[in-house]
């Protein structure tokens, strides 16, 4: 996997480079601000970009802006955004428009190396990866609580996993249930949430997320 | 006693000068009157004549203000309109005359009082010593009266100047309210800035270190090779110590507990110890100041020292804190390259904090240095 990193803290940037190299990935560039990130992507588009939301000069949302621009100009490049804390606005902005190959993780999640690498691979493969905490908060904050209230506890669990970007197989593994049970649950969820149509898997997941984030 | 004599002498000089300016003012007022009289009926012409007259009045009032401040220790908050200045100029001549009379009385008194001494030296024999003693006593009594008169006239000068040149009571209140609302808004801003800085310190400093630490541990756990694992764990251990240091730094920047525990002097000494450049601290405060004052004084020193170290490349910084007459003076001087921007966020934030206590902050930093940051804080 070919990766470009954008992270202003040298310490973390170096750590990430080490980590990814050790895991056998190729780090094309590791930069400290959004401008350099865009330049690096333009020079040699990678499979996936990992970008911190806050970067110099203003330390507000340069990373996110750059991520959105990358998604627009290079749709094939996956974008994984790391954030200091859950910001609904960021997640929603990432979720609007095409939603393949997008991820939004809390920075602390990097510490769970397995989960981080898993999320990175999902994003690089054109799927989605959303932080469980982000999903939990979006679920908690959704305005469609009346619809969500119809779901059973199990269905909520499945929805949460699904919203993080996991495939049915992964959900089955994570929740220790059979794959057919997951399929049954997902169909029930779509029925209850009145979501019809949709073909691709990730599209359905993101439709749910978008619905929750609205 | 000597202080008193000096004050009387200064006021006396001030009154003599007042007599002189009063003469100028009277002349000016008369000429202005003569110039205005023929044009009084035509508004346009009146305005044209009035403009230089008012400018002159303003200038005279400014001189008067300088004289009052310099010789009579009378400070009048500057707020007046041109017309009020003209009125002042027109009225002041009477006080000038009064001051002149008082000073003449003083001169006569001194003359009589010391005549005996001259008489002693100049005349061969004194025929009637009693009349000399009486004359001297009368002279000294006259001097005593004149001194009373000087203070009386100085009081009147103050009243007149405040009446015409100072702000009216209502204006003064309004101005004070304006100042207070401005400083309140500034305090709110300063607090918000502070919170933002703390948030940044935590997220961009401590959090990054902890994530890095977690990553090291995570890599160690994934590692198959025992040697590599040990090395990564060793790095993680170091990193945990650095994270703790960082956390301590951040907590310190938020509020130095030394300030509460050991007072301003100890807190400033700690600032000096922590700086990478030699910092000399001169502390001349008899009584520990109130918490609000010492906190602001501490932050002025801390911020100024940090700024200097960061931007000016000094070889030495000297900090001086002294308290006099219910005011505290804090100054931080470095021998660095100067060119500090007083409107920059750090210094501006400090100025706001100082203003919140009704103090003032000045920054003198010519390009090439040296830089002096000085704060004056009212305390008590």
Tab-separated table of C-alpha atoms in Angstrom, chain A residues 102-213:
chain	number	residue	atom	x	y	z
A	102	UNK	CA	-13.219	7.758	3.287
A	103	UNK	CA	-12.297	7.406	6.919
A	104	UNK	CA	-12.606	9.503	10.038
A	105	UNK	CA	-10.760	8.302	13.101
A	106	UNK	CA	-10.007	9.824	16.447
A	107	UNK	CA	-6.310	10.375	16.764
A	108	UNK	CA	-6.129	8.191	19.859
A	109	UNK	CA	-7.277	5.267	17.731
A	110	UNK	CA	-3.826	5.116	16.181
A	111	UNK	CA	-2.753	3.550	19.443
A	112	UNK	CA	-4.949	0.538	18.678
A	113	UNK	CA	-2.564	-0.378	15.910
A	114	UNK	CA	-4.595	-3.329	14.605
A	115	UNK	CA	-7.727	-1.255	14.288
A	116	UNK	CA	-5.828	1.611	12.733
A	117	UNK	CA	-4.172	-0.586	10.118
A	118	UNK	CA	-7.480	-2.292	9.444
A	119	UNK	CA	-9.196	1.062	8.922
A	120	UNK	CA	-6.362	2.237	6.681
A	121	UNK	CA	-6.649	-0.843	4.520
A	122	UNK	CA	-10.400	-0.469	4.251
A	123	UNK	CA	-10.073	3.117	3.139
A	124	UNK	CA	-7.323	2.259	0.655
A	125	UNK	CA	-9.559	-0.455	-0.766
A	126	UNK	CA	-12.298	2.112	-1.384
A	127	UNK	CA	-14.446	1.299	1.587
A	128	UNK	CA	-15.234	3.395	4.640
A	129	UNK	CA	-13.881	3.527	8.145
A	130	UNK	CA	-15.474	5.505	10.888
A	131	UNK	CA	-14.419	5.698	14.462
A	132	UNK	CA	-16.728	3.804	16.839
A	133	UNK	CA	-16.818	6.910	19.018
A	134	UNK	CA	-17.814	9.057	16.067
A	135	UNK	CA	-20.560	6.630	15.161
A	136	UNK	CA	-21.739	6.431	18.751
A	137	UNK	CA	-22.003	10.185	18.969
A	138	UNK	CA	-23.696	10.499	15.607
A	139	UNK	CA	-26.168	7.826	16.618
A	140	UNK	CA	-26.751	9.597	19.884
A	141	UNK	CA	-27.238	12.944	18.241
A	142	UNK	CA	-29.371	11.938	15.318
A	143	UNK	CA	-32.643	13.709	14.883
A	144	UNK	CA	-34.321	10.508	13.767
A	145	UNK	CA	-34.485	8.975	17.197
A	146	UNK	CA	-38.070	7.931	16.625
A	147	UNK	CA	-36.926	5.744	13.738
A	148	UNK	CA	-33.942	4.434	15.661
A	149	UNK	CA	-36.167	3.578	18.583
A	150	UNK	CA	-37.723	0.887	16.450
A	151	UNK	CA	-34.448	-1.058	16.293
A	152	UNK	CA	-33.668	-3.866	18.667
A	153	UNK	CA	-30.486	-3.759	20.732
A	154	UNK	CA	-28.851	-6.296	18.402
A	155	UNK	CA	-29.841	-4.332	15.341
A	156	UNK	CA	-28.334	-1.206	16.871
A	157	UNK	CA	-25.084	-3.072	17.427
A	158	UNK	CA	-25.077	-4.204	13.846
A	159	UNK	CA	-25.902	-0.689	12.650
A	160	UNK	CA	-23.054	0.740	14.683
A	161	UNK	CA	-20.581	-1.777	13.261
A	162	UNK	CA	-21.928	-1.196	9.799
A	163	UNK	CA	-21.620	2.531	10.198
A	164	UNK	CA	-17.965	2.102	11.062
A	165	UNK	CA	-17.512	0.658	7.606
A	166	UNK	CA	-17.253	-3.025	8.339
A	167	UNK	CA	-18.399	-5.667	5.872
A	168	UNK	CA	-21.006	-8.237	6.832
A	169	UNK	CA	-18.307	-10.850	7.278
A	170	UNK	CA	-16.361	-8.552	9.611
A	171	UNK	CA	-19.478	-7.700	11.563
A	172	UNK	CA	-20.307	-11.369	11.989
A	173	UNK	CA	-16.792	-11.963	13.296
A	174	UNK	CA	-16.818	-8.968	15.605
A	175	UNK	CA	-20.217	-9.644	17.085
A	176	UNK	CA	-19.723	-13.427	17.159
A	177	UNK	CA	-22.825	-14.175	15.102
A	178	UNK	CA	-23.319	-15.893	11.785
A	179	UNK	CA	-23.102	-14.007	8.533
A	180	UNK	CA	-26.660	-14.884	7.630
A	181	UNK	CA	-27.813	-13.451	10.946
A	182	UNK	CA	-26.022	-10.202	10.060
A	183	UNK	CA	-27.747	-10.129	6.697
A	184	UNK	CA	-31.063	-10.686	8.379
A	185	UNK	CA	-30.398	-7.836	10.779
A	186	UNK	CA	-29.264	-5.457	8.081
A	187	UNK	CA	-32.377	-6.071	6.053
A	188	UNK	CA	-34.482	-5.467	9.145
A	189	UNK	CA	-32.558	-2.230	9.788
A	190	UNK	CA	-33.098	-0.952	6.263
A	191	UNK	CA	-36.758	-1.769	6.516
A	192	UNK	CA	-37.153	-0.068	9.849
A	193	UNK	CA	-35.165	2.964	8.788
A	194	UNK	CA	-37.155	3.125	5.568
A	195	UNK	CA	-34.088	2.924	3.351
A	196	UNK	CA	-34.883	1.445	-0.003
A	197	UNK	CA	-32.731	0.648	-3.039
A	198	UNK	CA	-28.928	0.900	-3.179
A	199	UNK	CA	-26.629	-1.600	-4.773
A	200	UNK	CA	-23.047	-1.526	-3.549
A	201	UNK	CA	-22.322	-2.529	0.001
A	202	UNK	CA	-20.433	0.512	1.145
A	203	UNK	CA	-23.059	2.684	-0.475
A	204	UNK	CA	-25.639	1.208	1.794
A	205	UNK	CA	-23.467	1.674	4.837
A	206	UNK	CA	-22.817	5.257	3.923
A	207	UNK	CA	-26.437	5.871	3.161
A	208	UNK	CA	-27.127	4.875	6.731
A	209	UNK	CA	-24.332	7.058	8.028
A	210	UNK	CA	-25.457	9.978	5.978
A	211	UNK	CA	-28.918	9.436	7.245
A	212	UNK	CA	-27.677	9.404	10.808
A	213	UNK	CA	-25.448	12.392	10.303
